[in-house]
XYZ file of C-alpha atoms in Angstrom:
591
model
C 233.101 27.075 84.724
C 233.213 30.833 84.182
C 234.832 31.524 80.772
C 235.482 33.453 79.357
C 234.442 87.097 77.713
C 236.606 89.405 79.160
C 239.818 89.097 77.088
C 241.653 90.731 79.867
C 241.414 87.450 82.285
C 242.327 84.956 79.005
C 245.661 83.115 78.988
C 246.777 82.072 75.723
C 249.520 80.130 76.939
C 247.367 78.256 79.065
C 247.697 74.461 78.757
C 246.086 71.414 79.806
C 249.419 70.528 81.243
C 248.890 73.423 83.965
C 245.790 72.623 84.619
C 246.720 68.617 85.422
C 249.136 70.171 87.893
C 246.442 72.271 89.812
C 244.580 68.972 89.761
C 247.745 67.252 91.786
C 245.695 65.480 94.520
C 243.407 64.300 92.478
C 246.342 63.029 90.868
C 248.104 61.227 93.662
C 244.360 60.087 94.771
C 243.926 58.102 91.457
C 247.709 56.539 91.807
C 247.233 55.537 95.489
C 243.663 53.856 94.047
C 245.681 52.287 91.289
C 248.469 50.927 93.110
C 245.977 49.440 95.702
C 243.627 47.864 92.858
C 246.993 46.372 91.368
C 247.872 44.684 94.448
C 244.640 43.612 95.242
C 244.334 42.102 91.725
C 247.726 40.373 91.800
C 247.175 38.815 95.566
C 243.940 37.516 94.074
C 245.298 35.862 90.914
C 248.687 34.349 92.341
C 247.207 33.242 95.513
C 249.116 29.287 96.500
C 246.262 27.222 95.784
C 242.270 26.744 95.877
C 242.573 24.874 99.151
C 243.688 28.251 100.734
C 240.540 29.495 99.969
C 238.424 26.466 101.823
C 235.338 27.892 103.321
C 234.927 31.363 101.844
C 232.602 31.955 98.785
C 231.912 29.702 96.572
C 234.516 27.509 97.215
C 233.440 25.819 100.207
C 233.195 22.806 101.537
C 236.333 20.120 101.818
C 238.262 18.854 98.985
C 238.039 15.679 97.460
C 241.005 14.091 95.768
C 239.837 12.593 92.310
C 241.774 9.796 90.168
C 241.128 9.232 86.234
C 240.717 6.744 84.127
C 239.037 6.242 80.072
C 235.584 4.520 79.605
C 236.089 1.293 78.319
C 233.842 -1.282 76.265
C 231.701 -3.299 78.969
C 232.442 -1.095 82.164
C 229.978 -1.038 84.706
C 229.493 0.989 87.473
C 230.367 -2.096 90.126
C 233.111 -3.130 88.179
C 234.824 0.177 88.063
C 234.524 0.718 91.931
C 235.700 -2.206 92.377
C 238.760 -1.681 90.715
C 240.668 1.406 91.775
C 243.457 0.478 90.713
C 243.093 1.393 86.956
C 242.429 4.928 87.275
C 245.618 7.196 86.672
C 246.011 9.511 90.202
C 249.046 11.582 88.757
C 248.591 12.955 85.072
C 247.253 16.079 84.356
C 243.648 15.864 83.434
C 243.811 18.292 80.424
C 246.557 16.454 78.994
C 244.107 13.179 78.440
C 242.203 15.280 75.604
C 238.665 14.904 75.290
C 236.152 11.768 75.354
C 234.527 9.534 77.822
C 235.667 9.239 81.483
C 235.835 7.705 84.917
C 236.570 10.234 88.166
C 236.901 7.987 91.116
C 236.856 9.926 94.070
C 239.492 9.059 97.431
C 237.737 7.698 100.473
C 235.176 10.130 101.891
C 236.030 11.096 105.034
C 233.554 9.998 107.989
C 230.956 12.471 108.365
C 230.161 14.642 111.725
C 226.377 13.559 110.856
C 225.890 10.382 109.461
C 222.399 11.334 108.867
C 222.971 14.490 106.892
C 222.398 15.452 103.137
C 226.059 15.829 101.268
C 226.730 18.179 98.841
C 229.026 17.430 95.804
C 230.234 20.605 93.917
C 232.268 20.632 91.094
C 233.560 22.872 88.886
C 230.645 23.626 85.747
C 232.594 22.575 82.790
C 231.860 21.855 78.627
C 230.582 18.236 78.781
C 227.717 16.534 77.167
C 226.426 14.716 80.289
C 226.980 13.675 83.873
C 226.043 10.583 86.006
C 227.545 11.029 89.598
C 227.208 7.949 91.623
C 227.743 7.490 95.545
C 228.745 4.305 97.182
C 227.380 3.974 101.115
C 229.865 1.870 103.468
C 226.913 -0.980 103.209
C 227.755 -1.418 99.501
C 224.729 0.462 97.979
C 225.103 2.467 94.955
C 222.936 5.664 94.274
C 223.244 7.693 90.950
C 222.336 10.951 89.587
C 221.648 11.667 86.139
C 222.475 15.114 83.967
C 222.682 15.993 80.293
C 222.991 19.483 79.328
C 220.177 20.911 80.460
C 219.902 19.432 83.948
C 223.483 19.970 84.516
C 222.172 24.063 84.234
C 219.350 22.827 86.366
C 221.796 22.321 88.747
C 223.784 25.410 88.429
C 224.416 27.087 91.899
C 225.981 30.700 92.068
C 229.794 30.923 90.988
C 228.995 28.210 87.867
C 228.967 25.370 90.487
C 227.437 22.239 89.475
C 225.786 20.623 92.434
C 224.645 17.271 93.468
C 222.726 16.431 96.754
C 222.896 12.698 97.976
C 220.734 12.204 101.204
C 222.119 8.836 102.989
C 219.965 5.913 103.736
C 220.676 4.187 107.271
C 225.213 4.409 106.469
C 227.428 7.108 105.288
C 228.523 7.533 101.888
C 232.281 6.282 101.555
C 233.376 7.067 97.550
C 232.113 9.094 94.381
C 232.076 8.078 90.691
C 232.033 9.948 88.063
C 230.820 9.006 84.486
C 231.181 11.902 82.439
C 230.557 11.953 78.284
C 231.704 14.231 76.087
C 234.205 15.944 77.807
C 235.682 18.567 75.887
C 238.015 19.122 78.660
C 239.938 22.423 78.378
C 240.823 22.985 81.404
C 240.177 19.363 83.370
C 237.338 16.152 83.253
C 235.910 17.083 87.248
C 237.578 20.645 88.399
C 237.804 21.834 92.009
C 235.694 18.586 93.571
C 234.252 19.266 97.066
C 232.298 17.639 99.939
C 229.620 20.714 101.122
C 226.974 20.556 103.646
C 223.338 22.474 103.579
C 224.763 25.650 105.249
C 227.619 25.599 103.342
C 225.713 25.747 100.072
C 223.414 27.875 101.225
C 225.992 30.819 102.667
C 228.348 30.256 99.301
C 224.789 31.472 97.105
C 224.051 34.201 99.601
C 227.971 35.734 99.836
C 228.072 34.940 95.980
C 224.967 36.540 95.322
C 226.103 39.859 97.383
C 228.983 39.796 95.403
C 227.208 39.464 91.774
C 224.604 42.150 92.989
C 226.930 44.377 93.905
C 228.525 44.115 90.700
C 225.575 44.297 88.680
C 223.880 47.220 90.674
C 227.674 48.894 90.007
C 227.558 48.394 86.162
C 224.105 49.397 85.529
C 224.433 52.337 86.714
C 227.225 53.665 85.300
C 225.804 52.355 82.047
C 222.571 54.571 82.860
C 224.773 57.364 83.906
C 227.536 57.139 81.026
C 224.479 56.618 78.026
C 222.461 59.603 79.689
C 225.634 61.821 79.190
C 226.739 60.262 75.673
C 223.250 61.752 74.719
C 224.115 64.900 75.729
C 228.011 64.951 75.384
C 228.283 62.645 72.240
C 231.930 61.537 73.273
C 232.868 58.626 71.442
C 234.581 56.902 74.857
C 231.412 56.764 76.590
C 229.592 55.139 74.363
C 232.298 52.713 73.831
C 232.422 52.502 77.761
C 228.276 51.621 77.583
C 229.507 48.399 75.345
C 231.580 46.990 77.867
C 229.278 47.568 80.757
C 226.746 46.053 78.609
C 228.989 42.909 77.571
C 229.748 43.019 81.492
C 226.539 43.000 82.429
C 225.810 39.519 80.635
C 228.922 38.083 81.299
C 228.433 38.180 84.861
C 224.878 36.653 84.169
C 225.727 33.846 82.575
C 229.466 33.389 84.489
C 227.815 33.345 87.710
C 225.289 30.628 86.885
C 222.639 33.176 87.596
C 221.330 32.505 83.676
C 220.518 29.528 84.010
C 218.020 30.235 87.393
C 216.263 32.622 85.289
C 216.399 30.125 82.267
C 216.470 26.388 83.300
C 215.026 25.650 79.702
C 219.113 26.312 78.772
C 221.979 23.712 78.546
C 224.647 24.670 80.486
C 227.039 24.354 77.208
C 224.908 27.411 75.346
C 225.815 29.255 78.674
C 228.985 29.029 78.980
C 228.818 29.684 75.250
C 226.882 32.934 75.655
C 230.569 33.789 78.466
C 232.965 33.362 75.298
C 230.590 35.534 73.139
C 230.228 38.282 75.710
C 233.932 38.220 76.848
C 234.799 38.582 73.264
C 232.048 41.063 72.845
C 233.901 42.671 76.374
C 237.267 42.951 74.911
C 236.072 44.625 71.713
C 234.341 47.444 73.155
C 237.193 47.376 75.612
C 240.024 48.199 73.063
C 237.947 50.574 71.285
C 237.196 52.523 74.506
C 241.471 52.825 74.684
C 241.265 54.047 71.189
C 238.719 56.528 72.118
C 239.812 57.459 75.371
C 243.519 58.851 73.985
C 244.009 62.537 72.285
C 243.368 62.000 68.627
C 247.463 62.573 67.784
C 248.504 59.576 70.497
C 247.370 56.692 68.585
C 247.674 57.587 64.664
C 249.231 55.066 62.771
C 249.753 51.635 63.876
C 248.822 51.530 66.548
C 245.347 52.504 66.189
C 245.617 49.948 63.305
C 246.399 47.215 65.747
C 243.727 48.124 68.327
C 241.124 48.113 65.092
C 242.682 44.805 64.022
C 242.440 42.974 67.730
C 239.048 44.489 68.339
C 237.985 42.524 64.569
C 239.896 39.618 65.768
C 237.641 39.483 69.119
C 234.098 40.341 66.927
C 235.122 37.082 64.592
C 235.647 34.905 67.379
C 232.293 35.977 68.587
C 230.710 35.181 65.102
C 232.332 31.937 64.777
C 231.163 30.765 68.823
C 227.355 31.738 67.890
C 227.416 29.715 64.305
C 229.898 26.701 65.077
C 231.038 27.270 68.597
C 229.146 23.798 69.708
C 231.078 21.671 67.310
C 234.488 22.734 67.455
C 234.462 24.816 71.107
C 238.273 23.296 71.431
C 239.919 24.363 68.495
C 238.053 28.371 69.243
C 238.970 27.856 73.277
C 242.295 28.239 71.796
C 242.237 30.827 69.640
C 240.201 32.852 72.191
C 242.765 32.122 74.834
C 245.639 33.171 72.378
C 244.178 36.472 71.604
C 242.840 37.023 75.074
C 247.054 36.649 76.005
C 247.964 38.982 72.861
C 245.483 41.726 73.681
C 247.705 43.513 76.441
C 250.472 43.537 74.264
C 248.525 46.074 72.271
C 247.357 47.356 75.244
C 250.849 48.107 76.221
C 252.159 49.274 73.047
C 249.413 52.322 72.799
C 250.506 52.911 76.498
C 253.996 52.841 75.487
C 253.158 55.072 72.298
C 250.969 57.326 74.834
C 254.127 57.574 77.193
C 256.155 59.170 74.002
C 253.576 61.542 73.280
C 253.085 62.979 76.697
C 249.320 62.049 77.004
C 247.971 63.454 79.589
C 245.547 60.736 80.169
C 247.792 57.849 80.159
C 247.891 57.662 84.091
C 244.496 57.699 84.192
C 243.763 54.836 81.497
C 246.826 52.934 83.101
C 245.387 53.490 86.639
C 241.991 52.517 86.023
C 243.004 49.371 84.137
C 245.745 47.885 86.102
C 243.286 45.173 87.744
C 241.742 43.749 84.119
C 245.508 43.302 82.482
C 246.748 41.747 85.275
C 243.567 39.398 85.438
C 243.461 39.394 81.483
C 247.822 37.790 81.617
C 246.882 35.553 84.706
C 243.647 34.130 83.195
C 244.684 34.050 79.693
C 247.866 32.071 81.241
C 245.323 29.801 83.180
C 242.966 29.161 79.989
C 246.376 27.946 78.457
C 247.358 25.640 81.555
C 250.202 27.330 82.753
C 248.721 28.402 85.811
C 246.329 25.821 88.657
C 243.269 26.247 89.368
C 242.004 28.198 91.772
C 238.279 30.117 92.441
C 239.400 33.285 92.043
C 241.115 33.374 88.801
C 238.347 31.343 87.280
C 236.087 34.097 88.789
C 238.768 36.928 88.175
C 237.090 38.953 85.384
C 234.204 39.554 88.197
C 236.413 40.776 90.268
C 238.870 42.478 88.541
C 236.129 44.420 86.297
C 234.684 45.955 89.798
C 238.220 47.587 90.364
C 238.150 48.887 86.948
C 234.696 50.014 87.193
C 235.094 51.965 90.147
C 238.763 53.615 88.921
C 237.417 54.090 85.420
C 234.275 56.143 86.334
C 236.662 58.364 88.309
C 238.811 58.202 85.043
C 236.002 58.548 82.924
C 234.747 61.724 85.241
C 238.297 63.620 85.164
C 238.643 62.992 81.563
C 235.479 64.869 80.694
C 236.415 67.449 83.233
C 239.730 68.054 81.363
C 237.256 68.170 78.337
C 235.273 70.447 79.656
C 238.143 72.518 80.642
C 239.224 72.204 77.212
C 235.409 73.072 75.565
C 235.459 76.514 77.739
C 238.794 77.501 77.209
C 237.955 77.023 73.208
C 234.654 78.737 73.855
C 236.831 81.731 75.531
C 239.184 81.555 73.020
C 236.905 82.470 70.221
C 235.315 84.711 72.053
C 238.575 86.568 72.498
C 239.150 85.940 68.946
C 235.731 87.573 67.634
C 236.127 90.617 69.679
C 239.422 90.995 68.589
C 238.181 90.603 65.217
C 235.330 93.204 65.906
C 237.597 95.735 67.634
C 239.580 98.347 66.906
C 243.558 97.457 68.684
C 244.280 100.754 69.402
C 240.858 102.622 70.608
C 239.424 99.420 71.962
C 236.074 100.333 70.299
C 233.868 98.701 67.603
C 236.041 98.896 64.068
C 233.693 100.113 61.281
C 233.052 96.346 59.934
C 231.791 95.441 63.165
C 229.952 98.976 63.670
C 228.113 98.205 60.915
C 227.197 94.425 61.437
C 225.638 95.797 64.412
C 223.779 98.502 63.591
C 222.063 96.766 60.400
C 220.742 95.291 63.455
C 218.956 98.106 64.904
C 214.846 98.091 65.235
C 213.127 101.148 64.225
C 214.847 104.803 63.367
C 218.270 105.830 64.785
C 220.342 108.549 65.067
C 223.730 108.649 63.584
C 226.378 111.224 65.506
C 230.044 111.299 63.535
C 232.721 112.877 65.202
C 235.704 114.156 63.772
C 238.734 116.040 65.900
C 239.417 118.818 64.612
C 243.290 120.022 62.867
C 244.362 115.849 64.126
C 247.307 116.790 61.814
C 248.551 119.997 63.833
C 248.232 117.226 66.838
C 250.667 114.844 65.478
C 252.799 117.321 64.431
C 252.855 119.284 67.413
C 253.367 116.142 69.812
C 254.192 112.939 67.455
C 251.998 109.958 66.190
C 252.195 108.351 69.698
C 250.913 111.519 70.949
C 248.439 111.333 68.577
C 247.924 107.622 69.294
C 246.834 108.778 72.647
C 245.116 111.488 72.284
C 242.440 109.086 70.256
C 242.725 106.507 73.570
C 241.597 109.582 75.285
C 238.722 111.022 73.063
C 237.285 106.688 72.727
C 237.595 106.911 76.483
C 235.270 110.119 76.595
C 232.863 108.565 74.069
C 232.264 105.262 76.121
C 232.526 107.103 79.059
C 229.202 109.210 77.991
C 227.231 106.585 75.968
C 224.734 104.684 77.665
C 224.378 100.826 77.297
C 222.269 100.099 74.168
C 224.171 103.058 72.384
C 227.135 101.676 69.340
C 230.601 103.146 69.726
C 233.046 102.688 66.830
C 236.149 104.063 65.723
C 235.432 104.248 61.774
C 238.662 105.389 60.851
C 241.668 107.743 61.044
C 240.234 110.916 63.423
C 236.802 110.329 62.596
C 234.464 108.520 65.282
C 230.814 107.459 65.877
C 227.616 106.923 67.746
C 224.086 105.364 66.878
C 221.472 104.691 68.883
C 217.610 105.768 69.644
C 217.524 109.798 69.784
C 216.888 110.331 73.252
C 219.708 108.258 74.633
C 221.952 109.773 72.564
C 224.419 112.351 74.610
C 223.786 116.355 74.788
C 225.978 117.601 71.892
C 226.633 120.733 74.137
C 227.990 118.309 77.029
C 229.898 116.496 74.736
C 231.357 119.399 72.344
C 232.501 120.622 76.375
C 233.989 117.666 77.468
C 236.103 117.374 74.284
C 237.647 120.991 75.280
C 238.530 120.073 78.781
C 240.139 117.180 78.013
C 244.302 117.946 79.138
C 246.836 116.850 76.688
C 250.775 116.928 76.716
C 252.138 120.237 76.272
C 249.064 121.864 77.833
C 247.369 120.969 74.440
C 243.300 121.014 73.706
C 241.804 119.315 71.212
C 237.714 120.289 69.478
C 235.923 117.831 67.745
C 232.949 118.751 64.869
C 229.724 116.439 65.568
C 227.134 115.677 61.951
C 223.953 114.510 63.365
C 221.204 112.652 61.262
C 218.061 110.880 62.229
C 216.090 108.371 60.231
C 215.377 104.593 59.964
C 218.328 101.945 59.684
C 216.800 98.928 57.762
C 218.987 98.169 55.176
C 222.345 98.733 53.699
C 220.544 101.696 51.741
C 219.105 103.382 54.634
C 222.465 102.909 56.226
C 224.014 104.941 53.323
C 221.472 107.677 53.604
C 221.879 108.089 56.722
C 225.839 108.323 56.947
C 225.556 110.228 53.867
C 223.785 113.329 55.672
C 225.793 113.033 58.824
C 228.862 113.048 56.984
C 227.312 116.635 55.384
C 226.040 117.897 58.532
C 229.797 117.311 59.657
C 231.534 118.868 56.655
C 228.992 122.024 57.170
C 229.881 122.256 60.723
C 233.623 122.219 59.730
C 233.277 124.985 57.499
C 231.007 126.767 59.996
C 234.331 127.119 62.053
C 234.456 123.964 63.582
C 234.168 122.903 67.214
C 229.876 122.596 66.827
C 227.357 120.613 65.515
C 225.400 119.948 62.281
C 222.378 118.507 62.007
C 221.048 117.486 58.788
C 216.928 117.134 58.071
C 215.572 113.773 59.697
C 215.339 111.246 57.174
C 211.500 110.162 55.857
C 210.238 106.865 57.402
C 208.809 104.845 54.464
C 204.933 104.186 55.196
């Protein structure tokens, strides 16, 4: 049984709200996908009964009606066939608790071969041991023999315990089954069925497309999410990686594929090893939805509660590996119970997420519509409120391909949005440091970033300070926003004739400068020329005085120097008359 830069192009006010509506396809894509995968999932868990279902998958084959009845002192295997009459045809077989039992089977219906092998599959349950016997129409009696281990010798795909009886010269008419140590959770014999060859043999190969698919699914998104945790680091996919993982080996040991690869198992340790993984499953599973929401969603309780189910689910996984085998009942319960509880938490952080205007609630609600409907109908199932059927006992199979698929598109938008988020952060500072580094009304370098820069610089420089000339008369003459753009108009000039490689900075007030090597530096004639045929309001012209030093730029001292004798090539060239250049003696270069 299967258990278990340019700060001209930035937007401030840009939002990951805006951004979610130029993704609106996308959008409606992902609910159409959801919608589908909810329908899909509900269709397969509600569907009327298992004898629907005859003939596809893994449950094939016809139907056999079974009747009950408790092993009693001195019963033989004769004596019980021979008396049908004390085995109870109407009672629920979970309600008869565990022990020793009798399944007698309804008359077998006569066979299209009488010479052909039949098939007995059954529904792999908890039990200690199994002796299925067959009664011919000439009165023999044949018997097959399994404990533990050869019932998972006998495992076909689907967790389908299998018997083969080959007749001998007349048709087999009735089954018996002696079964010992029958935990029975969810029945004694479950979903009994008469199979031929081919039958068997297409149920493993469908099954086995089915399985593969799933498994060649899951492993690669757990190759694909891991190789981008290593690079990313996001706490979701790595979270994501545990349930793929836990998947992975669920479906191993679900499908009865385990025990193929391990005959040497009992079949209780495997479907032992399906509680540990689903509970290992729904762990990882709740902390990927703590994970997968903005930090602000989930503070508080409810990140408490997801912390405290996911705990709940890594106990129950403790207590199945050290004590499961002795009291699997009593835990069946508890792990049924919690399974049922889980999407109530689910819901809740959905509920919380709706408040909070997460922008990645669709997409978690999407992409896990199929597991919480299959989570309520098999949790529901596990606690006998709902039949049995194939597909909800194989539901988490099924139900965790739909999430797969919808979650790596989940999974893929959400770092998108991320990565949205990452640049515009990136941009953001970017803005923010130039800012920072610039002077708001020139545009150019302000003097703390001017000199960041040019402490920098490899090898001697020259330093060229400008300063207009009478700046006051200027304001005066046409007011301080005049005068605001009359230094717009002189950075302008400056950036206009400075070459890349060559510092411009406003360093304060009127007073302006340039560093670079020597020989990219601008003609002082060309510039002291420009600066005079620049037009102002009121038919105004404006001169600037240039100090000029050359030397090396190492340190904060050198830097000193060096402004230091520009600054007095620039006051000597203001008393000079202005509207020229001083150049001060090059600076020595220290051997």
């Amino acid at each position: 049984m299967s258990h278990p830069g340019n700060h001209d192009e930035a937007r401030p006010g840009l939002t990951i709200y805006s951004r979610i509506e130029c993704d609106a396809d996308t959008m409606i894509w992902l609910c159409r996908m959801g919608w589908m995968a909810l329908l899909l999932a509900a269709g397969v868990m509600f569907a009327p009964s298992a004898h629907a279902q005859a003939g596809t998958m893994g449950n094939v084959g016809s139907p056999i009606a079974v009747c009950v009845s408790r092993v009693q002192p001195g019963d033989t295997v004769r004596g019980v066939f021979a008396h049908p009459e004390r085995f109870d045809c109407t009672s629920k077989q979970s309600a008869l608790g565990s022990g020793d039992f009798w399944i007698l089977s309804a008359p077998l219906p006569p066979p299209a071969d009488a010479d052909a092998a039949i098939r007995v599959r059954q529904v792999s349950l908890w039990q200690r041991q199994t002796t299925l016997y067959a009664r011919s129409a000439d009165g023999r009696i044949v018997g097959q023999f399994a404990d533990e281990v050869g019932l998972g010798q006998r495992i076909r795909l689907g967790a389908v315990i299998e018997h083969r009886f080959v007749p001998a010269g007349a048709p087999f008419t009735r089954l018996l089954w002696r079964i010992d140590g029958a935990a029975n959770l969810r029945g004694i014999v479950l979903g009994p069925r008469l199979a031929t060859d081919t039958q068997s043999i297409r149920s493993d190969l469908l099954l086995a497309a089915l399985y593969s698919a799933f498994a060649g699914l899951a492993l690669g998104l757990l190759v694909y999410n891991f190789a981008l945790w290593r690079v990313l680091r996001y706490d979701f996919q790595l979270a994501y990686c545990g349930l793929l993982g836990c998947l992975l080996l669920y479906a191993a040991s679900s499908s009865g594929a385990l025990a193929w690869v391990l005959p040497a198992m009992s079949n209780n340790r495997r479907i032992l090893l399906s509680y540990i993984m689903l509970c290992g499953g729904m762990a990882t599973a709740l902390t990927f939805c703590a994970c997968f929401f903005e930090a602000h969603v989930l503070d508080g309780w409810p990140l408490r509660a997801i912390r405290a189910a996911s705990a709940t689910f890594c106990g129950l996984a403790i207590l199945l590996m050290a004590v499961g085998a002795e009291h699997i009942a009593f835990l069946d319960r508890a792990f049924s119970v919690t399974m049922l509880l889980s999407p109530l938490v689910v819901f809740a952080v959905l509920a919380r997420a709706w408040r909070r205007h997460s922008v990645y609630l669709s997409l978690f609600a999407l992409s896990w519509a199929a597991p919480l409907t299959m989570l309520v109908a098999r949790s529901l199932y596990n606690l006998g409120f709902l039949p049995w059927s194939f597909w909800v006992d194989n539901s988490t199979i099924l139900a965790m391909s739909l999430e797969t698929l919808l979650a790596s598109v989940a999974i893929a938008y959400r770092m998108r949005m991320l990565s949205h988020e990452r640049d515009e952060a990136v941009r953001q500072e970017a803005i923010s440091r130039e800012l920072a580094d610039t002077d708001p009304l020139t545009g150019l370098l302000n003097r703390r970033a001017f000199l960041a820069r040019a402490m920098s610089s490899d090898g001697p420089r020259t330093l060229m300070l400008f300063d207009i000339d009478h700046f006051k008369q200027v304001n005066d003459t046409i007011g301080h926003d005049g005068g605001d753009e009359v230094l717009r108009l002189f950075a302008r000039l400056l950036r206009y004739h400075a070459p890349p490689g060559v510092l411009v900075a406003r360093m304060g007030g009127e007073e302006f400068a340039l560093l670079g090597e020597d020989a990219m530096l601008p003609d002082v004639d060309m510039m002291l020329a420009s600066v005079r045929a620049v037009r102002l309001p009121f038919d105004l012209r404006i001169t600037t005085s240039i100090g000029i030093c050359h030397g090396p730029l190492v340190d904060e001292n050198d830097w000193k120097r060096l402004y230091r004798m520009a600054d007095k090539a620039l006051f000597q060239a203001k008393a000079a008359g202005r509207d020229r250049a001083g150049r001060a003696q090059p600076l020595a270069i220290a051997a």
